[in-house]
XYZ file of C-alpha atoms in Angstrom:
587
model
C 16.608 -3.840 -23.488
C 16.143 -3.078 -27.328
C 19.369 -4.105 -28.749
C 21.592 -1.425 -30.631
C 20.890 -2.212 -33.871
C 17.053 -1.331 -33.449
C 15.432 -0.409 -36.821
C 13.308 2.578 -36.480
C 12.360 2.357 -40.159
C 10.947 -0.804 -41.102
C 8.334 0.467 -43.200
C 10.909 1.963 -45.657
C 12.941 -0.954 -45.651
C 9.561 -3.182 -46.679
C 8.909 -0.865 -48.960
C 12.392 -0.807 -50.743
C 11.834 -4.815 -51.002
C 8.427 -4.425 -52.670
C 9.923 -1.733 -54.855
C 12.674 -3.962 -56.134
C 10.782 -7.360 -56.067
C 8.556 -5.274 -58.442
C 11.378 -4.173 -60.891
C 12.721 -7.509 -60.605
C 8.866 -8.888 -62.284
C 9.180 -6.532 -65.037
C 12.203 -7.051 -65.893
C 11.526 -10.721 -66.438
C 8.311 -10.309 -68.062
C 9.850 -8.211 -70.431
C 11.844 -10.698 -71.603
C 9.164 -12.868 -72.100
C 7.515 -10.546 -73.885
C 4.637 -10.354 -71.726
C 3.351 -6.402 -72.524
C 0.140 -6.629 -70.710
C 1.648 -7.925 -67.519
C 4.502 -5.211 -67.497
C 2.274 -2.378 -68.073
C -0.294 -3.939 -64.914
C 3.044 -4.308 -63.010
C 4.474 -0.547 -63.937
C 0.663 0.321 -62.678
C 1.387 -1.689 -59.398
C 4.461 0.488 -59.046
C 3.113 3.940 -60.138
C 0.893 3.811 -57.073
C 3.020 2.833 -54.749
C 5.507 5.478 -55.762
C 2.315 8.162 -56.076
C 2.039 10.259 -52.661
C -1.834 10.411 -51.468
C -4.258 12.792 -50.320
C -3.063 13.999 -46.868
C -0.460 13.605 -44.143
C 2.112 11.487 -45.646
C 5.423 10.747 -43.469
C 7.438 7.711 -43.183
C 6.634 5.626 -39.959
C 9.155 5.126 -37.350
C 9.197 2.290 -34.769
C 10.045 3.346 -31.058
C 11.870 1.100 -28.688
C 9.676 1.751 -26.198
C 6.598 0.352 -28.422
C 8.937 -2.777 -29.352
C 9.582 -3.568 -25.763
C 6.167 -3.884 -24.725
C 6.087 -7.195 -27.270
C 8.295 -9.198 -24.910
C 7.436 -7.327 -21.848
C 4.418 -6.299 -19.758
C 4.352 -2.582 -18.497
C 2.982 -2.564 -15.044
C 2.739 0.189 -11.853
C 4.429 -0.306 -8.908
C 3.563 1.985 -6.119
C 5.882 4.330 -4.175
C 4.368 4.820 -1.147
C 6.753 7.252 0.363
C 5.245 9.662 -2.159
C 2.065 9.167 -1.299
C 0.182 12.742 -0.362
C -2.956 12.329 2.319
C -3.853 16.010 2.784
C -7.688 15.458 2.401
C -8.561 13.967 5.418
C -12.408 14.158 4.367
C -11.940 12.442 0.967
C -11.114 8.727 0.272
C -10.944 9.877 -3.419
C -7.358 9.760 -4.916
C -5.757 11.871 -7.921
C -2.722 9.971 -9.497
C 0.688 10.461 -10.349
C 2.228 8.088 -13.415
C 5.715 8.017 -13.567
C 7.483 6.518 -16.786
C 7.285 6.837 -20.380
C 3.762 8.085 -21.101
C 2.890 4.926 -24.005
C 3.384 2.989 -21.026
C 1.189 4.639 -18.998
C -0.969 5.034 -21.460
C -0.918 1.346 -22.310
C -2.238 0.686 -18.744
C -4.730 3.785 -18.611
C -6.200 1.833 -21.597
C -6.879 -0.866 -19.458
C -8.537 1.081 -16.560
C -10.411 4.128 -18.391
C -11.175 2.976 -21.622
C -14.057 5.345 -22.882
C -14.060 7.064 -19.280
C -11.892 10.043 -19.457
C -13.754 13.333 -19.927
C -10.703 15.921 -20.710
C -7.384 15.772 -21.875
C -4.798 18.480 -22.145
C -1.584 17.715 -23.417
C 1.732 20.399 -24.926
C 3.904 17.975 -25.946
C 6.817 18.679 -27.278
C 7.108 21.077 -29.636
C 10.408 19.560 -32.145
C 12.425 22.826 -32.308
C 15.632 20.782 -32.562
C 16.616 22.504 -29.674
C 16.727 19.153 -27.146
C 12.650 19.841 -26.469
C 12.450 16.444 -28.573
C 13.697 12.549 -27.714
C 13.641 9.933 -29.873
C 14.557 6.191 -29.231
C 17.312 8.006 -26.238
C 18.575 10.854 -28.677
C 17.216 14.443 -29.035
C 16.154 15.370 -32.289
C 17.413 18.332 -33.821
C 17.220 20.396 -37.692
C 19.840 18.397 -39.076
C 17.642 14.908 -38.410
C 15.960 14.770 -42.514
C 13.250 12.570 -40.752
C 12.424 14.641 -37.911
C 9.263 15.200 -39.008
C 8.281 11.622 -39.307
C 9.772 10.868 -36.408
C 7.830 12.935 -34.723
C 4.720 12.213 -35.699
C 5.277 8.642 -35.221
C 5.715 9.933 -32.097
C 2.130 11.503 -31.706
C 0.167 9.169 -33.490
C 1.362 5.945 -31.090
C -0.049 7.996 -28.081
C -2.679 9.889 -29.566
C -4.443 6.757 -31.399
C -4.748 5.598 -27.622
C -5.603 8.782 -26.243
C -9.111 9.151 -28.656
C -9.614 5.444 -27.014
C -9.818 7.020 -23.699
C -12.261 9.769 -24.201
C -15.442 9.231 -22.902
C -18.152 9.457 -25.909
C -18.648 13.523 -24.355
C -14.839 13.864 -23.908
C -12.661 16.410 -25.654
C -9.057 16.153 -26.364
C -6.995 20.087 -26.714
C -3.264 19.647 -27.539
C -1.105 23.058 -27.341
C 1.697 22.871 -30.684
C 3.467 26.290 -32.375
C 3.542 26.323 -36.319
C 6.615 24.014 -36.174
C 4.391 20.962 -36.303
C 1.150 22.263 -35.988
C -0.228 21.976 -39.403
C 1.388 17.989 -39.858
C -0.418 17.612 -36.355
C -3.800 18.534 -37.832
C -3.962 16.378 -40.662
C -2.530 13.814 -37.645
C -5.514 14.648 -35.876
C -8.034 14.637 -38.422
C -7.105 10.874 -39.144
C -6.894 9.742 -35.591
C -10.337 11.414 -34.499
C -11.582 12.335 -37.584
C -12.400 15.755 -39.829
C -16.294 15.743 -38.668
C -15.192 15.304 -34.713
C -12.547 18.665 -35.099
C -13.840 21.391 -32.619
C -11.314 24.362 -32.161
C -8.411 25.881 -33.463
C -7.357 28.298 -30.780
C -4.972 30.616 -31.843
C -3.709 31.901 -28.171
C -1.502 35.080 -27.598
C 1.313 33.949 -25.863
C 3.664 36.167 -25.794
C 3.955 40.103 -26.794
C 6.503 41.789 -29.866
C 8.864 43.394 -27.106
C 12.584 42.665 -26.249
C 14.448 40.512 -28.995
C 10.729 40.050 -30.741
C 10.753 43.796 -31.040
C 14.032 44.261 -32.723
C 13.581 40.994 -35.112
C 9.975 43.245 -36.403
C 11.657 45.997 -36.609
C 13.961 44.114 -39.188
C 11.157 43.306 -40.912
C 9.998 39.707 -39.526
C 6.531 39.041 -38.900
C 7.229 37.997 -35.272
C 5.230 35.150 -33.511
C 3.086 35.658 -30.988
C 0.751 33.211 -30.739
C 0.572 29.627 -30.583
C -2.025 26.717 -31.405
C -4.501 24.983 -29.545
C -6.064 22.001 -31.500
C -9.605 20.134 -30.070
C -11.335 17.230 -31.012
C -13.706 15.151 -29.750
C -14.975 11.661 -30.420
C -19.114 12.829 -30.235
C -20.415 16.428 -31.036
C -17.572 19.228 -31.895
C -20.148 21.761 -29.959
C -17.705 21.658 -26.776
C -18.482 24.783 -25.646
C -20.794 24.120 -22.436
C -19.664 27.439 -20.506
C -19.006 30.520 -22.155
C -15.976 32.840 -21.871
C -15.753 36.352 -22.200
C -13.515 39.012 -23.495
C -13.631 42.857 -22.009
C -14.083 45.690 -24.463
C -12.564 48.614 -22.918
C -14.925 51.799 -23.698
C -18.455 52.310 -24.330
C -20.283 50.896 -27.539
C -21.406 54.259 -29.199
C -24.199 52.243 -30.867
C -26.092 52.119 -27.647
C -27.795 55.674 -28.145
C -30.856 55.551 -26.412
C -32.626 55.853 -23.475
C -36.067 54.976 -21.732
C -36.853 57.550 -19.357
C -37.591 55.717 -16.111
C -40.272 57.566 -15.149
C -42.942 57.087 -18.644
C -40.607 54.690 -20.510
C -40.421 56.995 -23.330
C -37.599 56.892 -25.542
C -34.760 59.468 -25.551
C -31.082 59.706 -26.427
C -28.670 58.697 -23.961
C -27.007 61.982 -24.263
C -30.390 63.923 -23.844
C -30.649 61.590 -20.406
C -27.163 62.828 -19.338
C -27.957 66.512 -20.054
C -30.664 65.988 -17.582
C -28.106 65.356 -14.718
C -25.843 68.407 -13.701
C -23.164 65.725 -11.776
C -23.100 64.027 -15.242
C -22.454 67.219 -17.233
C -19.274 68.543 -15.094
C -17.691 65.695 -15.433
C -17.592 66.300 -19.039
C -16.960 69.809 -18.964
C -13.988 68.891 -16.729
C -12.366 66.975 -19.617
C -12.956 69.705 -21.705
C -15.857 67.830 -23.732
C -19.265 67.995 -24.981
C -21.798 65.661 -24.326
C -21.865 63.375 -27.132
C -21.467 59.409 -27.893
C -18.259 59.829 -28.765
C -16.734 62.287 -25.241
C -19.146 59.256 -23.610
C -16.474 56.336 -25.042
C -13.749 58.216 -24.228
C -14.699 58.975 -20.526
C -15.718 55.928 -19.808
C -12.264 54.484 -19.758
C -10.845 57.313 -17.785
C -13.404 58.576 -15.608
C -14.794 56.143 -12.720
C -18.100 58.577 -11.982
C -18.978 58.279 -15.475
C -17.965 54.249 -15.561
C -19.606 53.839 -12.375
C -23.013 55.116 -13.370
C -23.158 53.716 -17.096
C -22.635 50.378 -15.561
C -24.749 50.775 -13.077
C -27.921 48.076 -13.138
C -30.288 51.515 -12.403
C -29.083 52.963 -15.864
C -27.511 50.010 -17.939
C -31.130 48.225 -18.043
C -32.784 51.409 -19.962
C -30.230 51.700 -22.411
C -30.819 50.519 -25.814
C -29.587 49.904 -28.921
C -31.682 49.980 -31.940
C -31.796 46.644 -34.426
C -33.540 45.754 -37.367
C -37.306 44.935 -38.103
C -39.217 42.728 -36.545
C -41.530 41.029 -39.875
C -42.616 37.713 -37.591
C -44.683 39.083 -34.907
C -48.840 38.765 -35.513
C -51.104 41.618 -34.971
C -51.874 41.630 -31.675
C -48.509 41.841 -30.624
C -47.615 44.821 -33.594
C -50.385 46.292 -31.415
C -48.764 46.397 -28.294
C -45.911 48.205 -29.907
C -46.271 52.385 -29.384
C -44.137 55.003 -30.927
C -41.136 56.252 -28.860
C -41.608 53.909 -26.064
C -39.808 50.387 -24.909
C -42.065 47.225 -25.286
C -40.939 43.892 -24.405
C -42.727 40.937 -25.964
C -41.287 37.572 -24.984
C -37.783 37.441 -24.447
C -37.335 41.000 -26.989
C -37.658 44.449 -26.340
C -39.156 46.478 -29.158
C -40.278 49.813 -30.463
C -41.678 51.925 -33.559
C -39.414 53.129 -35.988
C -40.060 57.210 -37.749
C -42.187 54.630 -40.521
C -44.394 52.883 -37.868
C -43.152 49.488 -38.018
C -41.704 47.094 -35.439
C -37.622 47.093 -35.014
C -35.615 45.410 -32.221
C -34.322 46.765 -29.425
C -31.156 45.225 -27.722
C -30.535 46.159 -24.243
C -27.092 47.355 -22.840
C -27.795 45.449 -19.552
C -26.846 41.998 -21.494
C -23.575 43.193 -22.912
C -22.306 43.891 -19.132
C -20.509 41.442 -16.992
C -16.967 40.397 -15.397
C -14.746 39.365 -17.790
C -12.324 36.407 -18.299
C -9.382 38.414 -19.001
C -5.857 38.496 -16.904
C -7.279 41.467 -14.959
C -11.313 40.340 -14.748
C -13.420 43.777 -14.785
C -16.532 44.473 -14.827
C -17.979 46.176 -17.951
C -18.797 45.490 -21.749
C -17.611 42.304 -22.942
C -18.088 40.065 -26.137
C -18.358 35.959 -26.216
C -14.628 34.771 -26.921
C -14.118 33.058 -30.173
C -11.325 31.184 -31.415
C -9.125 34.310 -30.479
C -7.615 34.062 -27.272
C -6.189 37.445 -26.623
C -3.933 38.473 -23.809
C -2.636 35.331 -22.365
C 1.397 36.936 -22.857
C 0.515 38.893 -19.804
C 0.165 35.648 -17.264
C 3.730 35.205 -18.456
C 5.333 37.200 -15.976
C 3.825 34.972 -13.609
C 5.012 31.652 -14.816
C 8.234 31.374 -13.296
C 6.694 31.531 -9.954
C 3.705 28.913 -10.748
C 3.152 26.271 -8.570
C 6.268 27.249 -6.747
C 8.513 25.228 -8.824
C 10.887 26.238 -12.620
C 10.726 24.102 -15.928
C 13.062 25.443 -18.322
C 10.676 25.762 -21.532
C 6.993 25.053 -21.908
C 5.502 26.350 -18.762
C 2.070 26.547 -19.647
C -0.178 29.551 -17.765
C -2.662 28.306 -15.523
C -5.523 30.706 -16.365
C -5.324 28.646 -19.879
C -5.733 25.673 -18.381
C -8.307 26.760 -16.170
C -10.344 28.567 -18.745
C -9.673 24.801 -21.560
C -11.287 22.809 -18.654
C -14.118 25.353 -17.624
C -15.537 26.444 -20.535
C -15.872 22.611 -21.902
C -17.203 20.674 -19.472
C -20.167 20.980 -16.992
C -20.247 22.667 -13.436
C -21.835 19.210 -11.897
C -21.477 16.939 -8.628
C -20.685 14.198 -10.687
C -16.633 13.537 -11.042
C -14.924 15.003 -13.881
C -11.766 13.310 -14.446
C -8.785 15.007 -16.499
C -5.791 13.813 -18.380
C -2.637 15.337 -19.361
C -0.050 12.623 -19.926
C 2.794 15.348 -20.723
C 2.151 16.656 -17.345
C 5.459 18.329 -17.562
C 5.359 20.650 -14.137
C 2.086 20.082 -13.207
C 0.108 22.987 -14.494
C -2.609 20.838 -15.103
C -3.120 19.418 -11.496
C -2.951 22.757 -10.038
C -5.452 24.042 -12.411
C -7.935 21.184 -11.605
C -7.092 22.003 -7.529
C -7.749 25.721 -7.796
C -11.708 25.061 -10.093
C -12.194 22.465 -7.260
C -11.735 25.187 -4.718
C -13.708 27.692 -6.587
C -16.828 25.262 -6.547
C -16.435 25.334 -10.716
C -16.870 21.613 -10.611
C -15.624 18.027 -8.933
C -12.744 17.183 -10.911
C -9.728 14.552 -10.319
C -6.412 14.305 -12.221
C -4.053 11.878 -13.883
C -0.631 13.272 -14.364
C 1.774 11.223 -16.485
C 5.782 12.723 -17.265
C 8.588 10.964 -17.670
C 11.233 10.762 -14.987
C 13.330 13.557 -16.365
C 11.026 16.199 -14.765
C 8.770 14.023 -12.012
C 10.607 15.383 -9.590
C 9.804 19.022 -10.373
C 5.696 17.450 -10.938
C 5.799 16.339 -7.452
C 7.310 18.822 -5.791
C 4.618 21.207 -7.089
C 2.241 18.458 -6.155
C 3.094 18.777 -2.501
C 3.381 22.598 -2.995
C -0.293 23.116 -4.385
C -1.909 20.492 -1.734
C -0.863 22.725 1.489
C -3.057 24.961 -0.281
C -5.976 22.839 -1.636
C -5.329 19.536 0.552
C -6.295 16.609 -2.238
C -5.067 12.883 -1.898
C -2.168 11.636 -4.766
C -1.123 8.155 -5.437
C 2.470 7.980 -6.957
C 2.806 5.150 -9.190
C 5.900 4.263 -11.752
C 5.691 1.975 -14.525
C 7.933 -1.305 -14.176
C 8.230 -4.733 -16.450
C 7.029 -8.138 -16.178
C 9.464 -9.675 -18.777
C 7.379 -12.826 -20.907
C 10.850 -15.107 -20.805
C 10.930 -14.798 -16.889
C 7.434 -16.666 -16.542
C 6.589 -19.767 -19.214
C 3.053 -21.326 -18.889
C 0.872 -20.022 -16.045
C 3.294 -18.889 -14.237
C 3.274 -15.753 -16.417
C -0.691 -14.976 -15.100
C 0.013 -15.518 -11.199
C 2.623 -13.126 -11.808
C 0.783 -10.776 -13.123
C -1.872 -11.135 -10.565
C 0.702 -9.483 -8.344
C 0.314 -6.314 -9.944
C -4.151 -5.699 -10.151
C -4.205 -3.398 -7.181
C -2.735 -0.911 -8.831
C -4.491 -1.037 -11.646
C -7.709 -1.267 -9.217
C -6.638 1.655 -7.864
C -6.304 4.040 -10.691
C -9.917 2.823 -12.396
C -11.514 3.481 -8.940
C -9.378 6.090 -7.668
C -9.486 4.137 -4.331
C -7.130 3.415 -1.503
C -6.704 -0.505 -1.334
C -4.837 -0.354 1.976
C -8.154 1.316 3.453
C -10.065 -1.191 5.351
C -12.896 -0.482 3.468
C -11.317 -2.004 0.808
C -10.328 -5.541 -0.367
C -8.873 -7.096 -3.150
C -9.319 -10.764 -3.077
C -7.141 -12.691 -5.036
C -7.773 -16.693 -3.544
C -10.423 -18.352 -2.513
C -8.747 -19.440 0.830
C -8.232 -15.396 1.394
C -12.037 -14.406 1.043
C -12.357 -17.196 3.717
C -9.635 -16.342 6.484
C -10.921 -12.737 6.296
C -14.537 -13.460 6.972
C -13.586 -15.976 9.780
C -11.439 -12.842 11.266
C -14.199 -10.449 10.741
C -11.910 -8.508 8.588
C -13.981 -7.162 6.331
C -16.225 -4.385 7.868
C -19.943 -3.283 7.116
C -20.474 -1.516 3.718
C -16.969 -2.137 2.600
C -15.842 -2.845 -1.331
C -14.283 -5.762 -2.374
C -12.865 -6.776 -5.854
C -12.511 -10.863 -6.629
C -10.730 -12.287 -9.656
C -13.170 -13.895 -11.510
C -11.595 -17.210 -10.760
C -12.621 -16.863 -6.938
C -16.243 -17.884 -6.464
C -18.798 -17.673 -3.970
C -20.048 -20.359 -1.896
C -23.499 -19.368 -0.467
C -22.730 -19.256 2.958
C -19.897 -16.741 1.979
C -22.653 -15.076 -0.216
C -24.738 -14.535 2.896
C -22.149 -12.868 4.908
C -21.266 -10.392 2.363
C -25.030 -9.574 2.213
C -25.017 -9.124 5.957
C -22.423 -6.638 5.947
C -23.772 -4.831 2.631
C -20.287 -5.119 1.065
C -20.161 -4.183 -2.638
C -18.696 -6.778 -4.749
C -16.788 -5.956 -7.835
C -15.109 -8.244 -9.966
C -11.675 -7.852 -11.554
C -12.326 -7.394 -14.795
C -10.591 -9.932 -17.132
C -8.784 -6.852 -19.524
C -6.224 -6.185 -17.207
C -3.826 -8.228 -17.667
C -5.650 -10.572 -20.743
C -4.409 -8.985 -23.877
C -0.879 -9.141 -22.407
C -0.739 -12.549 -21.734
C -1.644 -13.785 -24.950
C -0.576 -11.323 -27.093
């Protein structure tokens, strides 16, 4: 245990010593009358006094970093909380239990450079016990809560950009309390060139007390941040996402006649059609581009048919000239009729020369809103709209309550989606303030929508595992998935001198084996072989079956006649990599 008198600001205090060492060497060379070696020592000082470019904030040790000098974090399996619900699948997602450096300490040891996605909303410091520090909350009246904070951050997040696989992106949910301190954070952890997205996401609506407070004159909140980076190419989006556009695009004002392709106006088509007209003259309107908007977001006949793939595809929009095509193709192009060369469709404009045409067929499709519809959309930008209405939903996520934070699953969902690929090849997420779970039931539900094959890490601290497993259990009666339930532990250095220190450690690789894997070690498939002697009494007891997996320390080796029976049995050897435990021992 970190004793009482813990200093959290050691930086300050080294720099108060410099500071006055300093003053101390000018004051003495001023008595000597040494001018030129005050004036480079007042120098010395001006720029350590002078505030640079950027995030600046005082550092702040954490106990929990401190303790990990004298003693080795670990996992220690709790096997009663082991969930088996996929009987097809010998693939495991993982629970981590503990403070999250910890975790993180060992996840850099297992999936260094491996992890493809990480979502994290940590917490947000509004001083209103959201925020611990060293086993105290931090609230407004804490003048280093800032850098506290951020200390924080950076400890985890300069591990969490090791973990990202070279394609892997990073989003981290934040409000404006810390947000723009967390940016500059991020830009020198990952940095400027690898930032991807600033999401500004509408979580929550100006109703109830937000109402009153704008009403007052406030400019009331209503969305928060959503910060990505990456540590390759910022182009993250590899799905796209749409918004719906409720109405009809007036622009869209022409028609090609289906029978001779000749071009008319969409309201000329409609005339044409006496089904068409009474449903205008029922409203009380004329048929016109603007009665056409309105009607098509009250009137399902006239929705119905404008949407329709029969109508939608001749329905065009006209663009600008086309001055890149050669003369054959300008050719091609008649007056007052639709032409399609390559991927565009064209026309004639009153002066004879080529313009675009752009189809309303492409602007239709199902959008990605709360309520999905299909209609007109538009590609989402950085804007995403709408997300205050899945709060009404939140307290009944997953089946289980978390007083603040509850973050919607749609988000979640639509963060993993849209940035990585729909592929058979394992996707594996992070969120290491797992907090209730959203995150695992998000990756459960795009499993079971065939959006992907994805597997989770979860890591919380033990103040809320209880309500991350019980929605663990809760989601896998729906989508049955496999979960290992580890919690982080201590090998203490003083316990173990000499060697001693690495057989103990020893004791602790099949966890660790586990979680890089995602394997089962107590499957008889599987063997971890820590001593010579133990490869040989389980080939003399035929314990070790046909196209099993083993995993040796690298101080076990093969004799050749135990080479030969592995071959027999086409086992796959792997050796225990050296990192596990290495850095640890000697550090």
């Amino acid at each position: 245990m970190i004793e009482d008198n813990f200093n959290e600001r050691p930086k300050h205090n080294s720099r108060i010593e410099s500071v006055n060492f300093l003053k101390e060497q000018i004051v003495k060379a001023e008595k000597l009358g040494n001018d030129d070696y005050v004036n480079k020592l007042e120098e010395i000082l001006r720029i350590i006094n002078n505030k640079k470019y950027g995030l600046v904030w005082e550092e702040h040790s954490e106990k929990v970093k401190e303790e990990m000098k004298s003693k080795i974090p670990v996992f220690v399996e709790d096997k009663s909380k082991q969930i088996n619900d996929d009987k097809g699948s010998e693939q495991y997602n993982f629970l981590l239990e503990g403070d999250n450096l910890h975790s993180l300490h060992l996840l850099e040891k297992t999936h260094e450079g491996k992890i493809d996605f990480i979502y994290i909303d940590p917490p947000y410091n509004t001083g209103n016990k959201d925020f611990k520090y060293n086993d105290k909350f931090i609230d407004d009246s804490d003048n280093f809560k800032h850098s506290k904070w951020l200390s924080f951050m950076e400890h985890r997040l300069s591990i969490a950009r090791k973990l990202l696989s070279d394609n892997g992106v990073i989003f981290i949910s934040i409000d404006n309390r810390e947000g723009y301190q967390l940016k500059l954070l991020l830009d020198e952890i990952f940095g400027e060139n690898h930032f991807a997205a600033d999401l500004h996401v509408e979580t929550s609506a100006v109703a109830g007390p937000r109402r009153y407070a704008a009403i007052k004159g406030s400019v009331v909140k209503t969305t928060e941040f959503v910060f990505a980076y990456t540590k390759g190419s910022n182009k993250i989006m590899k799905r796209l996402l749409y918004d719906g556009i409720k109405g009809f695009d007036t622009h869209y004002s022409k028609f090609e006649k289906e029978d001779d392709g000749t071009l008319i106006s969409l309201s000329d088509r409609i005339k044409e059609d006496p089904k068409l007209v009474q449903q205008f003259t029922n409203a009380g309107l004329k048929v016109d581009m603007p009665s056409l908007n309105k009607l098509v977001q009250v009137n399902p006949i006239i929705k119905n048919w404008i949407h329709s793939d029969s109508i939608s595809k001749h329905i065009f929009r006209v663009g600008d000239k086309l001055n890149v095509l050669d003369d054959d193709k300008k050719s091609m192009i008649k007056a007052d009729k639709v032409t399609k060369i390559g991927e565009r469709y064209t026309t004639l404009n009153k002066k004879g020369k080529p313009i675009v045409l752009f189809r309303y067929f492409e602007r239709l499709g199902y959008s990605d809103d709360y309520s999905p519809e299909y209609g007109e959309r538009t590609i989402r930008g950085n804007l995403w709209k709408g997300f205050s209405a899945d709060g009404g939903n939140l307290s009944s996520e997953g089946g289980v309550k978390l007083k603040n934070g509850k973050k919607p699953i749609r988000l979640i969902k639509q963060l993993i989606k849209s940035s990585t690929c729909k592929s058979s090849k394992p996707v594996t997420i992070l969120d290491f303030f797992a907090g209730s779970g959203t995150t695992g039931e998000s990756v459960m539900e795009l499993n079971s929508e065939q959006e992907g094959k994805y597997n989770f890490i979860l890591a919380t601290n033990d103040e809320v595992i209880d309500t991350t497993f019980q929605r663990m259990k809760n989601i896998s009666k729906r989508y049955p998935f496999n979960l290992k339930y580890f919690k982080t532990s201590f090998v203490d250095k003083s316990d173990f001198p000499g060697t001693s220190l690495e057989d103990e450690l020893i004791e602790y690789v099949a966890p660790l084996v586990e979680l890089e894997f995602g394997v089962d070690v107590s499957n008889p498939g599987i063997q971890i072989i820590l001593e010579e002697e133990q490869l040989d009494d389980l080939l003399n007891e035929n314990k070790i079956v046909q196209n099993s997996t083993i995993f040796i320390v690298p101080d076990v080796f093969l004799d050749n006649n135990q080479k030969i029976k592995l071959m027999n049995l086409n086992v796959t050897i792997n050796e225990i990599p050296n990192y596990f435990f290495g850095k640890d021992m000697w550090s």
